[in-house]
Coordinates of C-alpha atoms (C1' of nucleotides) in Angstrom, one line a residue:
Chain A
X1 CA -46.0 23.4 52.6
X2 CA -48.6 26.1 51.4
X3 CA -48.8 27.3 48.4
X4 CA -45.5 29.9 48.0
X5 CA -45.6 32.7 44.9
X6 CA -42.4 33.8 45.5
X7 CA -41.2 30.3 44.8
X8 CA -41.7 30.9 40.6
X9 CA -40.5 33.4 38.4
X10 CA -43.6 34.5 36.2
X11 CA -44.1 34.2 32.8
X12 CA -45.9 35.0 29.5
X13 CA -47.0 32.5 27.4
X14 CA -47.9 33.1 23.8
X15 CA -48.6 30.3 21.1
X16 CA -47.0 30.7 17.7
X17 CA -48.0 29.5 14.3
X18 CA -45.6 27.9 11.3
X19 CA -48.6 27.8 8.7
X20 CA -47.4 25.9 5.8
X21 CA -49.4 25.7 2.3
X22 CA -48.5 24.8 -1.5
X23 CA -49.1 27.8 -3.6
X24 CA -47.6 27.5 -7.4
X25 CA -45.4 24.6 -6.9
X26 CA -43.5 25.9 -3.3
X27 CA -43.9 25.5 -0.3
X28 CA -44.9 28.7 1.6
X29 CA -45.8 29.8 5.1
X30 CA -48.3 32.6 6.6
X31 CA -46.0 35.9 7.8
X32 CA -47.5 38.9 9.3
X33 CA -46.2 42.3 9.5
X34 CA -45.5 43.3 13.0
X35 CA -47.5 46.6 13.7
X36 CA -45.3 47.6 16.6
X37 CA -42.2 47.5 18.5
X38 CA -40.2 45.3 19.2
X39 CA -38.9 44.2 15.5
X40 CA -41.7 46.7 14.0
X41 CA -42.4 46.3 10.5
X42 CA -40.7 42.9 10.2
X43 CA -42.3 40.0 9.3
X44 CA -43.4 37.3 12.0
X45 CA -45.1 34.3 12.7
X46 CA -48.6 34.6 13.2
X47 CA -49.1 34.2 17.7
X48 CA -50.4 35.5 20.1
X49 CA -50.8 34.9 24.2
X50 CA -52.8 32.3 25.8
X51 CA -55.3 33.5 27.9
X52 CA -55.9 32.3 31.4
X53 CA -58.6 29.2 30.8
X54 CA -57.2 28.4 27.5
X55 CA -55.9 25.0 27.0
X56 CA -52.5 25.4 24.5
X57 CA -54.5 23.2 21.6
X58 CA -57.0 25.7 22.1
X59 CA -55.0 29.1 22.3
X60 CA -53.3 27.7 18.7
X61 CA -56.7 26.4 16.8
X62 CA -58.2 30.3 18.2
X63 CA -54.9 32.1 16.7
X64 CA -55.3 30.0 13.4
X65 CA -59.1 30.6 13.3
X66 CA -57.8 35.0 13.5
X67 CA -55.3 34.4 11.4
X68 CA -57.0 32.5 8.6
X69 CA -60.3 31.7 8.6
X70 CA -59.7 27.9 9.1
X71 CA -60.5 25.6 11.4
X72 CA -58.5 22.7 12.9
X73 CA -59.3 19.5 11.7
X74 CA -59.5 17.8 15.0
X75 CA -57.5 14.4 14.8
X76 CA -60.6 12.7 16.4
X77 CA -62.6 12.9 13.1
X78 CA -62.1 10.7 10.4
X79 CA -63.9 12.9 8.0
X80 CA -61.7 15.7 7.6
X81 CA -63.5 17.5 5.3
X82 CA -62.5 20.9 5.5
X83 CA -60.0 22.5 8.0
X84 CA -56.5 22.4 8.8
X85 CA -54.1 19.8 10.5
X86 CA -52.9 21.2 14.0
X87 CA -50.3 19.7 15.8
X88 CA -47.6 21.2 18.2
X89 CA -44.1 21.5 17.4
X90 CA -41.8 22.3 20.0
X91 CA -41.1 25.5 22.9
X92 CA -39.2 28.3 22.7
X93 CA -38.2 29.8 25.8
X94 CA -34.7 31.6 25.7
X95 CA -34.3 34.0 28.5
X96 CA -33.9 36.8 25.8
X97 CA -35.9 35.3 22.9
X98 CA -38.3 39.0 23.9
X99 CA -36.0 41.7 24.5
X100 CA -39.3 42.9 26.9
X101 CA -39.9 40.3 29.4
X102 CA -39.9 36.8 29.5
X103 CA -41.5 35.2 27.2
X104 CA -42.4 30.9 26.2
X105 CA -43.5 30.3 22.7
X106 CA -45.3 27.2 22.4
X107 CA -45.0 27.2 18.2
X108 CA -47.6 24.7 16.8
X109 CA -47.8 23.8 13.1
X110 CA -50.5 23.8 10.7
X111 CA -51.2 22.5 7.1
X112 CA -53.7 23.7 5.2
X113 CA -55.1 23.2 1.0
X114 CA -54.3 26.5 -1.0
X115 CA -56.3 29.1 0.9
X116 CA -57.6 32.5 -1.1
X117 CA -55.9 35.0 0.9
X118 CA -54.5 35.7 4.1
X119 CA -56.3 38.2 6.6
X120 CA -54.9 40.1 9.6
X121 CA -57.6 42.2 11.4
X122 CA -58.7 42.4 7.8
X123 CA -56.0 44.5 6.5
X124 CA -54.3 42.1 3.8
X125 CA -51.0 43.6 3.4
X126 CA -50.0 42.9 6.8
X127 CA -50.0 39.0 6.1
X128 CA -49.1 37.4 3.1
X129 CA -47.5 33.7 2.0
X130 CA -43.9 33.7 1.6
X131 CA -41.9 31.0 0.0
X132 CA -40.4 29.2 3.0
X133 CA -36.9 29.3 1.5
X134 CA -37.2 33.6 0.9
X135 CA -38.1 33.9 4.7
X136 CA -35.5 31.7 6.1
X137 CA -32.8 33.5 4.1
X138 CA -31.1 36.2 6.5
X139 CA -30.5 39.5 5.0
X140 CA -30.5 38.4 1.5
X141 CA -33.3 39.8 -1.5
X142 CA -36.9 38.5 -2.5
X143 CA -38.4 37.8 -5.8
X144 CA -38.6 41.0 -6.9
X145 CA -35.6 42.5 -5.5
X146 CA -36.6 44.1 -2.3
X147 CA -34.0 43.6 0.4
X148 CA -35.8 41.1 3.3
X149 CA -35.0 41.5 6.9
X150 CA -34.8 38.2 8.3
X151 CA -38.0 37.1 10.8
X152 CA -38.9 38.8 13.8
X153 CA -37.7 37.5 17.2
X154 CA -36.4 33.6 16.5
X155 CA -39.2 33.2 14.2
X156 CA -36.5 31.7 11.8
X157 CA -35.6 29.1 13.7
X158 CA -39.5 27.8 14.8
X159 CA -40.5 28.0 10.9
X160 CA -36.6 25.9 10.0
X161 CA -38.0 23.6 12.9
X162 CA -41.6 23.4 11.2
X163 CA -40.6 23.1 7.8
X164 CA -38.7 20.1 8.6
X165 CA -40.9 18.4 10.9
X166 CA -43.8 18.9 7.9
X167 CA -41.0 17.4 5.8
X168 CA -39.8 14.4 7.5
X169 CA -43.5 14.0 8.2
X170 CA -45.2 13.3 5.3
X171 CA -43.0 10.4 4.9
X172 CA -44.3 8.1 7.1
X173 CA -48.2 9.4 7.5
X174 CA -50.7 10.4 5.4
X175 CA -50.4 13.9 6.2
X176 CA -49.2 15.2 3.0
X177 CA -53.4 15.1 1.9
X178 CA -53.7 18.0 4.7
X179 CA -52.0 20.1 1.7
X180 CA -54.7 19.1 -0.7
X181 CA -58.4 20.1 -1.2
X182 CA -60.8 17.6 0.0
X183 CA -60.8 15.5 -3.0
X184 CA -57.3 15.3 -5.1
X185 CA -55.8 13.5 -8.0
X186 CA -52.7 11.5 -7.7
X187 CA -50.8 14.4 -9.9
X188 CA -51.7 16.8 -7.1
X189 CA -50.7 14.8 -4.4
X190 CA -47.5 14.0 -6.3
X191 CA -47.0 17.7 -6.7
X192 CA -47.4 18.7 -3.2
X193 CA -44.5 15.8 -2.2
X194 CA -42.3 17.8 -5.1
X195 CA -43.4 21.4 -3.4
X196 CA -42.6 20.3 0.6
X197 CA -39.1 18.4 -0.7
X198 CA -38.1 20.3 -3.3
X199 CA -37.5 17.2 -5.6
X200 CA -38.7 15.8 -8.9
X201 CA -40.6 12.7 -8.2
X202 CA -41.4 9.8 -10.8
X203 CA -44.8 9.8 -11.7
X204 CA -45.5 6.2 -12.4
X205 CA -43.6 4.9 -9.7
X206 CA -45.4 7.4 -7.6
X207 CA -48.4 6.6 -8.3
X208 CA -48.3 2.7 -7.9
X209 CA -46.9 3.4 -4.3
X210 CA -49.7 5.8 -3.2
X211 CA -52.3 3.7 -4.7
X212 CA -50.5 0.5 -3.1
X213 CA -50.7 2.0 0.0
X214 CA -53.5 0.5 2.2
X215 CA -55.8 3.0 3.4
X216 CA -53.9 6.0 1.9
X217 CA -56.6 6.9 -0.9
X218 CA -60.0 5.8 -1.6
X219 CA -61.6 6.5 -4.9
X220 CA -64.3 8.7 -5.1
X221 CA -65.0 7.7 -8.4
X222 CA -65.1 11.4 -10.1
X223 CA -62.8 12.0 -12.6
X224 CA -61.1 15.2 -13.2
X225 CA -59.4 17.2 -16.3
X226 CA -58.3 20.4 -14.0
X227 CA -54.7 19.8 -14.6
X228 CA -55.4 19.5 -18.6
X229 CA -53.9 16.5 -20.6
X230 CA -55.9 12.8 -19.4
X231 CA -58.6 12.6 -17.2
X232 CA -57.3 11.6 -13.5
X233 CA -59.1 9.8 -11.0
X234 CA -60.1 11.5 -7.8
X235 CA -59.3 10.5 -4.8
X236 CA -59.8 11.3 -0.6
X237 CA -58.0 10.6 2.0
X238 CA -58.3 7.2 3.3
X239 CA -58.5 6.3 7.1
X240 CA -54.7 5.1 7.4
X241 CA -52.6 7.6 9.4
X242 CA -49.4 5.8 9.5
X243 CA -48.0 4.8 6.1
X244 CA -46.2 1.2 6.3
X245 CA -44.0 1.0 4.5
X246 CA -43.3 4.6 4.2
X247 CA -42.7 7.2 1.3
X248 CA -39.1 7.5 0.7
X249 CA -37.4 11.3 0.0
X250 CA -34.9 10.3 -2.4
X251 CA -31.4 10.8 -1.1
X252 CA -29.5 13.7 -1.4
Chain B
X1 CA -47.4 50.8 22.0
X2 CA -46.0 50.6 25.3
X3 CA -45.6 46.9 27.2
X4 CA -49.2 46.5 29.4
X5 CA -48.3 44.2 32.0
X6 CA -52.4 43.7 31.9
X7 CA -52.3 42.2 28.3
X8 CA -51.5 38.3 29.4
X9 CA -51.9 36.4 32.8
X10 CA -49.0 35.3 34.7
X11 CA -48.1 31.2 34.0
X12 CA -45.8 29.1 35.8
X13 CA -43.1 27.1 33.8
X14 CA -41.9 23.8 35.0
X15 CA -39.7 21.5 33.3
X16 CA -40.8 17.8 33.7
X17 CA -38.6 15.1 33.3
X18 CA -39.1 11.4 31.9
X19 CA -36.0 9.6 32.2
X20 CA -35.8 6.0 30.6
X21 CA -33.4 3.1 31.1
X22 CA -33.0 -0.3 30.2
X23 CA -32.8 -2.3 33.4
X24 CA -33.3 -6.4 33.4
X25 CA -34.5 -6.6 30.2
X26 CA -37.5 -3.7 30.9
X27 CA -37.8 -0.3 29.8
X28 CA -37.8 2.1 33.2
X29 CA -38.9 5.5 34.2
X30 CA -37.7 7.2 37.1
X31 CA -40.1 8.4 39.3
X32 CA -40.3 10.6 42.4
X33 CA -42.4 10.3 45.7
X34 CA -44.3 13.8 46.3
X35 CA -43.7 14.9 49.4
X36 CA -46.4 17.7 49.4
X37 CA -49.6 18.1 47.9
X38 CA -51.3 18.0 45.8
X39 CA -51.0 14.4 45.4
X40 CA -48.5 14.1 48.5
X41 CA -47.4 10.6 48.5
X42 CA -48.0 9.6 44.9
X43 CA -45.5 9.0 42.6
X44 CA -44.5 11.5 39.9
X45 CA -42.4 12.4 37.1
X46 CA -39.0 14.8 38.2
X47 CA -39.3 18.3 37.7
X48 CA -39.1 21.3 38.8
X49 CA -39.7 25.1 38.0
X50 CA -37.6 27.1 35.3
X51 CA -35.4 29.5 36.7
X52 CA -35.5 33.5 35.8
X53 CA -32.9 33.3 33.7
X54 CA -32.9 30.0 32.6
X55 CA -33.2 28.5 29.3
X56 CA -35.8 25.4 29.2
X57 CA -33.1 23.2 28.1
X58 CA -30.9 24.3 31.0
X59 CA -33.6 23.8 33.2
X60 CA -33.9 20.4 32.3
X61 CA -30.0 19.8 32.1
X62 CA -30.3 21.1 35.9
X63 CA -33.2 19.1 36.9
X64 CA -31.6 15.7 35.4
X65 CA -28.7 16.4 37.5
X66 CA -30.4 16.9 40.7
X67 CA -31.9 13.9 40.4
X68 CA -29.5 11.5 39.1
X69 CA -26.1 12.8 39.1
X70 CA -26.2 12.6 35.2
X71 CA -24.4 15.3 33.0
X72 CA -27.0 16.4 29.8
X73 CA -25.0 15.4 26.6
X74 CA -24.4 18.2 24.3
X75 CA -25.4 16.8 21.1
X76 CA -22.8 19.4 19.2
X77 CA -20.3 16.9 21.0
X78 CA -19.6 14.2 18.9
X79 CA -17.7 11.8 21.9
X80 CA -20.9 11.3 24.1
X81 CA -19.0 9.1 26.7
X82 CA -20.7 9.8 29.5
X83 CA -23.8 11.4 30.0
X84 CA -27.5 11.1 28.9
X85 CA -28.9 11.9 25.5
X86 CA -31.8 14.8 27.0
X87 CA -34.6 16.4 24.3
X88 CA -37.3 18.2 24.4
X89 CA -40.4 16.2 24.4
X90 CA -43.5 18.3 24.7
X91 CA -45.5 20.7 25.8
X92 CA -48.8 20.6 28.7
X93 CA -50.7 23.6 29.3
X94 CA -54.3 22.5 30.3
X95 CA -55.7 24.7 32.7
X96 CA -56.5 22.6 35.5
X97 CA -53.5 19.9 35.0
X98 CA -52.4 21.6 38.3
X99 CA -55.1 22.7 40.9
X100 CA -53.1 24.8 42.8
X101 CA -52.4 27.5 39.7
X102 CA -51.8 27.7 36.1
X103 CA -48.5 25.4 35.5
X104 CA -47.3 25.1 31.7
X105 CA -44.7 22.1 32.0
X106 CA -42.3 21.7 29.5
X107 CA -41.6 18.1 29.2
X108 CA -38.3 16.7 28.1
X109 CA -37.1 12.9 27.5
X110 CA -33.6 11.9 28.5
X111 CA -32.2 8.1 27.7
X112 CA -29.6 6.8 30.2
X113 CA -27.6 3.5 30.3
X114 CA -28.5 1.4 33.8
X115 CA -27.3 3.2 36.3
X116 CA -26.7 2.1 40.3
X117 CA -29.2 3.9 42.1
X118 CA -31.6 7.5 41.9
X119 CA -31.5 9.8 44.0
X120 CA -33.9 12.7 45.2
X121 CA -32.5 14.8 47.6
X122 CA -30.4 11.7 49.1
X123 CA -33.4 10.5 50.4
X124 CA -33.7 6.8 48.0
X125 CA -36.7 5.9 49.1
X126 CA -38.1 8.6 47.5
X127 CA -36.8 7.7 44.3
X128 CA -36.9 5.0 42.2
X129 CA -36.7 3.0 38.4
X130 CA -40.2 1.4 37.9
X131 CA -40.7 -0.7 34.7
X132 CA -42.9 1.8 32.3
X133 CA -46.0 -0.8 32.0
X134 CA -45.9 -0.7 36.2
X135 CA -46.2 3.3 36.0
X136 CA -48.8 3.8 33.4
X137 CA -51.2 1.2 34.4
X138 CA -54.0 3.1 36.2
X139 CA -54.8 1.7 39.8
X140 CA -53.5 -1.5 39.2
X141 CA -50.9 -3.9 41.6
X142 CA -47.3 -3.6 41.5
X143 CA -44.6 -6.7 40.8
X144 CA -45.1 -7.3 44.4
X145 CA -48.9 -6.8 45.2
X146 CA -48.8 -3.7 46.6
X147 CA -51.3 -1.5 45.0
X148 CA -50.3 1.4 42.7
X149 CA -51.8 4.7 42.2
X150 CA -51.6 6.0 39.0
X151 CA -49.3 9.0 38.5
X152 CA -49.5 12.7 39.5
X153 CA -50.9 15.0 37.7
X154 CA -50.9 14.3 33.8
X155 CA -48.0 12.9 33.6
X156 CA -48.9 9.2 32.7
X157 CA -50.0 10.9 29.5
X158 CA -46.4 12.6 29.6
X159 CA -44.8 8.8 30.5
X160 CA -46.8 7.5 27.5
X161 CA -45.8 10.7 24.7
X162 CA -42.2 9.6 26.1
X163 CA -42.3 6.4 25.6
X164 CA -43.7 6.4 22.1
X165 CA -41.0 8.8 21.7
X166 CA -38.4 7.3 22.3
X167 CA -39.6 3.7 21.0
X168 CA -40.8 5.1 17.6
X169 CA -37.0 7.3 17.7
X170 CA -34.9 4.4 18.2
X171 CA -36.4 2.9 14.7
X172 CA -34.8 5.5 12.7
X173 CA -32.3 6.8 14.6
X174 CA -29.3 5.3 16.1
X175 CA -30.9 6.7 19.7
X176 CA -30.6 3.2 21.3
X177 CA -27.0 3.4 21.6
X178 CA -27.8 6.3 24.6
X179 CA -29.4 3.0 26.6
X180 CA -26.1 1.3 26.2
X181 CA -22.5 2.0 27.9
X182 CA -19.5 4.0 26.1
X183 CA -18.5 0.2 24.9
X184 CA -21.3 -2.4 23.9
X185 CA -21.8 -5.4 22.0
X186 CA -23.8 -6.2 19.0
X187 CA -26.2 -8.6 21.7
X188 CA -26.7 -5.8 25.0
X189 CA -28.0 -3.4 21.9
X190 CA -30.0 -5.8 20.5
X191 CA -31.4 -6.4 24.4
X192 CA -32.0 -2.7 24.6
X193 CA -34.4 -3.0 21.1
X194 CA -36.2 -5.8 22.8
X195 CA -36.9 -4.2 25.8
X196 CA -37.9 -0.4 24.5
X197 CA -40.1 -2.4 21.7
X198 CA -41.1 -5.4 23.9
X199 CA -40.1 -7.7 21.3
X200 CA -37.7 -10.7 20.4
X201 CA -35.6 -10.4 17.8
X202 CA -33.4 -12.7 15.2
X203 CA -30.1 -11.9 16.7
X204 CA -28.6 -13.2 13.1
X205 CA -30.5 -10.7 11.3
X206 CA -30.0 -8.2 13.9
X207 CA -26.5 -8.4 14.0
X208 CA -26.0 -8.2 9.8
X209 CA -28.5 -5.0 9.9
X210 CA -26.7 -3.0 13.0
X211 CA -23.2 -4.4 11.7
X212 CA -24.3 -3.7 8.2
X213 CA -25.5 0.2 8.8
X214 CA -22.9 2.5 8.0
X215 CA -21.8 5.1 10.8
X216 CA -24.3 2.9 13.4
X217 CA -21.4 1.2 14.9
X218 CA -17.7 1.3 14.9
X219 CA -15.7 -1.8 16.7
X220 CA -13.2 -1.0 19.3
X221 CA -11.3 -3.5 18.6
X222 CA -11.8 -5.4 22.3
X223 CA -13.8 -8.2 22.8
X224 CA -16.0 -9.3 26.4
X225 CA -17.8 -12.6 27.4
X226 CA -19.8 -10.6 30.4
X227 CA -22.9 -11.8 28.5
X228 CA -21.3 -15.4 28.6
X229 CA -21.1 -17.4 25.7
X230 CA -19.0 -16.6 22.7
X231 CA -17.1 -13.4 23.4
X232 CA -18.4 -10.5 21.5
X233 CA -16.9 -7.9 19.6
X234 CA -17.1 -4.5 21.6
X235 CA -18.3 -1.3 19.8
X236 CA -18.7 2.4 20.2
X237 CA -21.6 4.6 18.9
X238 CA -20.7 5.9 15.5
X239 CA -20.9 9.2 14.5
X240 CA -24.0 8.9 12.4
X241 CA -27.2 10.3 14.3
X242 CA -29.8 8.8 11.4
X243 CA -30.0 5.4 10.4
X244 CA -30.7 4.8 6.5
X245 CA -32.3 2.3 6.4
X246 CA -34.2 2.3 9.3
X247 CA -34.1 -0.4 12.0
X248 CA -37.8 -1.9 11.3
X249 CA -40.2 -2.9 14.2
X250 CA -41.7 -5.8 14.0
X251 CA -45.5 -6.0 12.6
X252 CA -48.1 -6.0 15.4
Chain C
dA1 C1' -11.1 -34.5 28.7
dG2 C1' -15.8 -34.8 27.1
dT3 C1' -20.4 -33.0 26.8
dG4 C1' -24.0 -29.7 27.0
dT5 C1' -25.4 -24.9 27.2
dT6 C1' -25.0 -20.3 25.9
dT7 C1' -24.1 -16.5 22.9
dA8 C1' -21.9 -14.8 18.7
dT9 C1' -21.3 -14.7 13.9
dC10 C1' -21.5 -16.2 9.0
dG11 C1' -24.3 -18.0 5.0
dT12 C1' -28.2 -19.1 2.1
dC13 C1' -32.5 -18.6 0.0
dA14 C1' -37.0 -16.7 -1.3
dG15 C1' -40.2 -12.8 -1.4
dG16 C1' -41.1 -7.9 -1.6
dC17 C1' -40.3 -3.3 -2.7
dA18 C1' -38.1 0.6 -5.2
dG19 C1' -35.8 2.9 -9.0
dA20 C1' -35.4 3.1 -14.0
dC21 C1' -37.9 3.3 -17.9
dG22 C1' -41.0 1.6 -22.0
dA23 C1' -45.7 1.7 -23.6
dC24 C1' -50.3 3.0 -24.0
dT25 C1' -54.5 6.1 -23.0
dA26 C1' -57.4 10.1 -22.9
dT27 C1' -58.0 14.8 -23.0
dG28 C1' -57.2 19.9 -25.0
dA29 C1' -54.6 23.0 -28.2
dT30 C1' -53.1 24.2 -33.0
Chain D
dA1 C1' -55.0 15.4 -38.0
dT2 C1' -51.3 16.2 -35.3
dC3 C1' -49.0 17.5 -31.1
dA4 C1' -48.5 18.4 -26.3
dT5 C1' -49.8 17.2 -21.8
dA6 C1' -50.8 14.3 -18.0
dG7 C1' -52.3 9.8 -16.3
dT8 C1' -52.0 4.7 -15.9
dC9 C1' -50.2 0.0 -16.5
dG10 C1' -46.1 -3.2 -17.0
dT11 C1' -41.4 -5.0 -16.9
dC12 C1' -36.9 -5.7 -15.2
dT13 C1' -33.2 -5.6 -11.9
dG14 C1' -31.0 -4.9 -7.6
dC15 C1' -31.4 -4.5 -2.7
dC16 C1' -33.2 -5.5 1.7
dT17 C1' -35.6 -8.4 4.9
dG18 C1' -37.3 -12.4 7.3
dA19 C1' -36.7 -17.3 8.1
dC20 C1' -33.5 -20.4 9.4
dG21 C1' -29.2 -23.7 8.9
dA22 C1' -24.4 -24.0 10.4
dT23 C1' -20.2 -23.0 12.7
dA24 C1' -17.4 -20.8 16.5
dA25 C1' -15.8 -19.8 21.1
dA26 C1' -16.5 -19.4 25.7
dC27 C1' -18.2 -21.6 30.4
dA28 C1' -20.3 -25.3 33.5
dC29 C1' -20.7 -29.5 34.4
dT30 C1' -19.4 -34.5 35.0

DNA sequence: AGTGTTTATCGTCAGGCAGACGACTATGAT
DNA sequence: ATCATAGTCGTCTGCCTGACGATAAACACT
């Protein structure tokens, strides 16, 4: 049977990002202000389509690169000095997700150290990091009072999805060390587990379990008073992807 | 800005299918003859284009239907009796995964006790259950001799996603029950572990963890000897969907 | 009826890991 | 000098797991 385009509906395809960082002990995510209709002046995930010889990983690591100024840390190479995880996270393809035609969203998810600043087409206040728990609120009021409309399109539902697939994540792999800067104390990793859970976590206990951890961390043997009080040893990220036995979120 | 039709090329969506069962003592996938090309006569992974006005998750819900008779369970719905536990999976966009166009297939997983027999358009030879290690070996020989091809498209790569899926799913979630029928015993679940992991088990250890899990299982009260032996107490699928503490796999 | 086979189920024991928490160390601030 | 802060090392107890012995209840033989 040839080749038949009446057989298919067509579609748009765009790729969407849930950027997630640790700025000032919380977990936020990259929002940019949408300069036109639909949902104009609301704030949105970063996206954009996929153009015609683009492969999906590709289309997200481009948007990111836009977006942010990072790179993706491709999974292939162990020495992930700078640049961002990358992974997808799922596709969103609700019939009326665009009010103006139809529209799949293959959202991916990135983690990435505390970045400087946020650039969209160079104009800074159309992106910014948001605490993840102020932009999944509907309706209600930001840190400094101003009212804040919920997320464009169902951009709510792909950063929910995100934020829990970066949380139930950095259980059982190493990834929580995409959060931090290439080389890290034990604090700071500790704090980043605290930022993307939202708990308090023992620090002793904490620490013998990431330093028990085979291929976790590997010394670099550099020492470092940034946090004030005692010196802490600095560490990288070791080769080990999969943590076994895993970190354990405290229950509820 | 008005809406420029020109601003993104036109993609096909399909939904792709991997359907897994537990049949004498193997982990399954069912898999379709092509009848056209490309790849006419090779074996593939069910599927088939998204609809207009179609979500991707009814698409799939449709597609499993075609092609099994199975109803999608709705996992709002606590009382799964019948019916196939169906997610989405992933996402495969390369450029050339289809030569004919540019295809973005939505892959989803769906888990299904043993059932009879497939069927593709009534025509069963066209259909069948293949043992997973039979379908994602590339050009080797079948059970019986015959040579095999290796599957359409990319989807051994979406066979092998699936089935790391669904065997890294079952260890933390109480997924495995979606292999079994509405009434089990302790044993035919711990067969269903063995076969998705490829392992043997302690049934004596097995049986205090499952038994020992609250919300895993809850006993009907009825008892069967259909396994021989000792007659088994029968249970339902509990109501809790994660499984704390995790069932552990056994170290490689 | 007795014996063996199969599967289910209960118990015991030792090792490992996690949570709670005490103690000590090394820096900067006052 | 003293305090505050953060890091690091230990100890103890309880829970979970893997290894494995023992018993129970069916069926298939002889």
């Amino acid at each position: 049977m040839p080749y038949d385009p009446s057989a298919f509906p067509p579609f748009a395809v765009t790729v969407d990002l849930v950027v997630l960082t640790v700025r000032r002990h919380a977990l936020c995510a990259l929002a940019v202000r949408r300069g036109e209709p639909p949902f104009q002046g609301r704030w949105a995930l970063p996206g954009g389509f996929v153009r015609a010889d683009e492969d999906l990983s590709q289309a997200a690591a481009r948007e990111l690169e836009e977006e942010t100024g990072l790179t993706a840390h491709d999974p292939a190479v162990p020495a992930q000095d700078n640049g961002a995880h990358l992974e997808q996270l799922a596709t969103y393809g609700d019939p009326k997700r665009d009010p103006r035609m139809r529209v799949v969203s293959v959202a991916h998810l990135a983690l990435a150290p505390d970045l400087p600043a946020p650039r969209a087409g160079g104009d800074a206040s159309n992106a910014r990091w948001a605490p993840v728990e102020e932009l999944l609120q509907r309706g209600g009021y930001g840190r400094d009072g101003e009212p804040v409309a919920p997320l464009a399109f169902d951009h709510a539902q792909i950063l929910a999805d995100g934020v829990e697939r970066a949380r139930s994540k950095i259980e059982y792999s190493s990834l929580a060390t995409a959060f931090c800067p290439p080389e890290f104390t034990v604090g700071e990793l500790r704090r980043v587990y605290e930022a993307v859970w939202a708990v308090a976590l023992d620090p002793r206990n904490f620490h013998r379990k990431v330093t028990g951890t085979p291929g976790f961390l590997v010394p670099t043997g550099g020492t470092t008073t940034r946090q004030g009080g005692r010196p802490a040893q600095l560490f990288r990220a070791g080769g080990a992807t999969l943590l076994n036995p895993p970190m354990l979120r405290p229950e509820v």
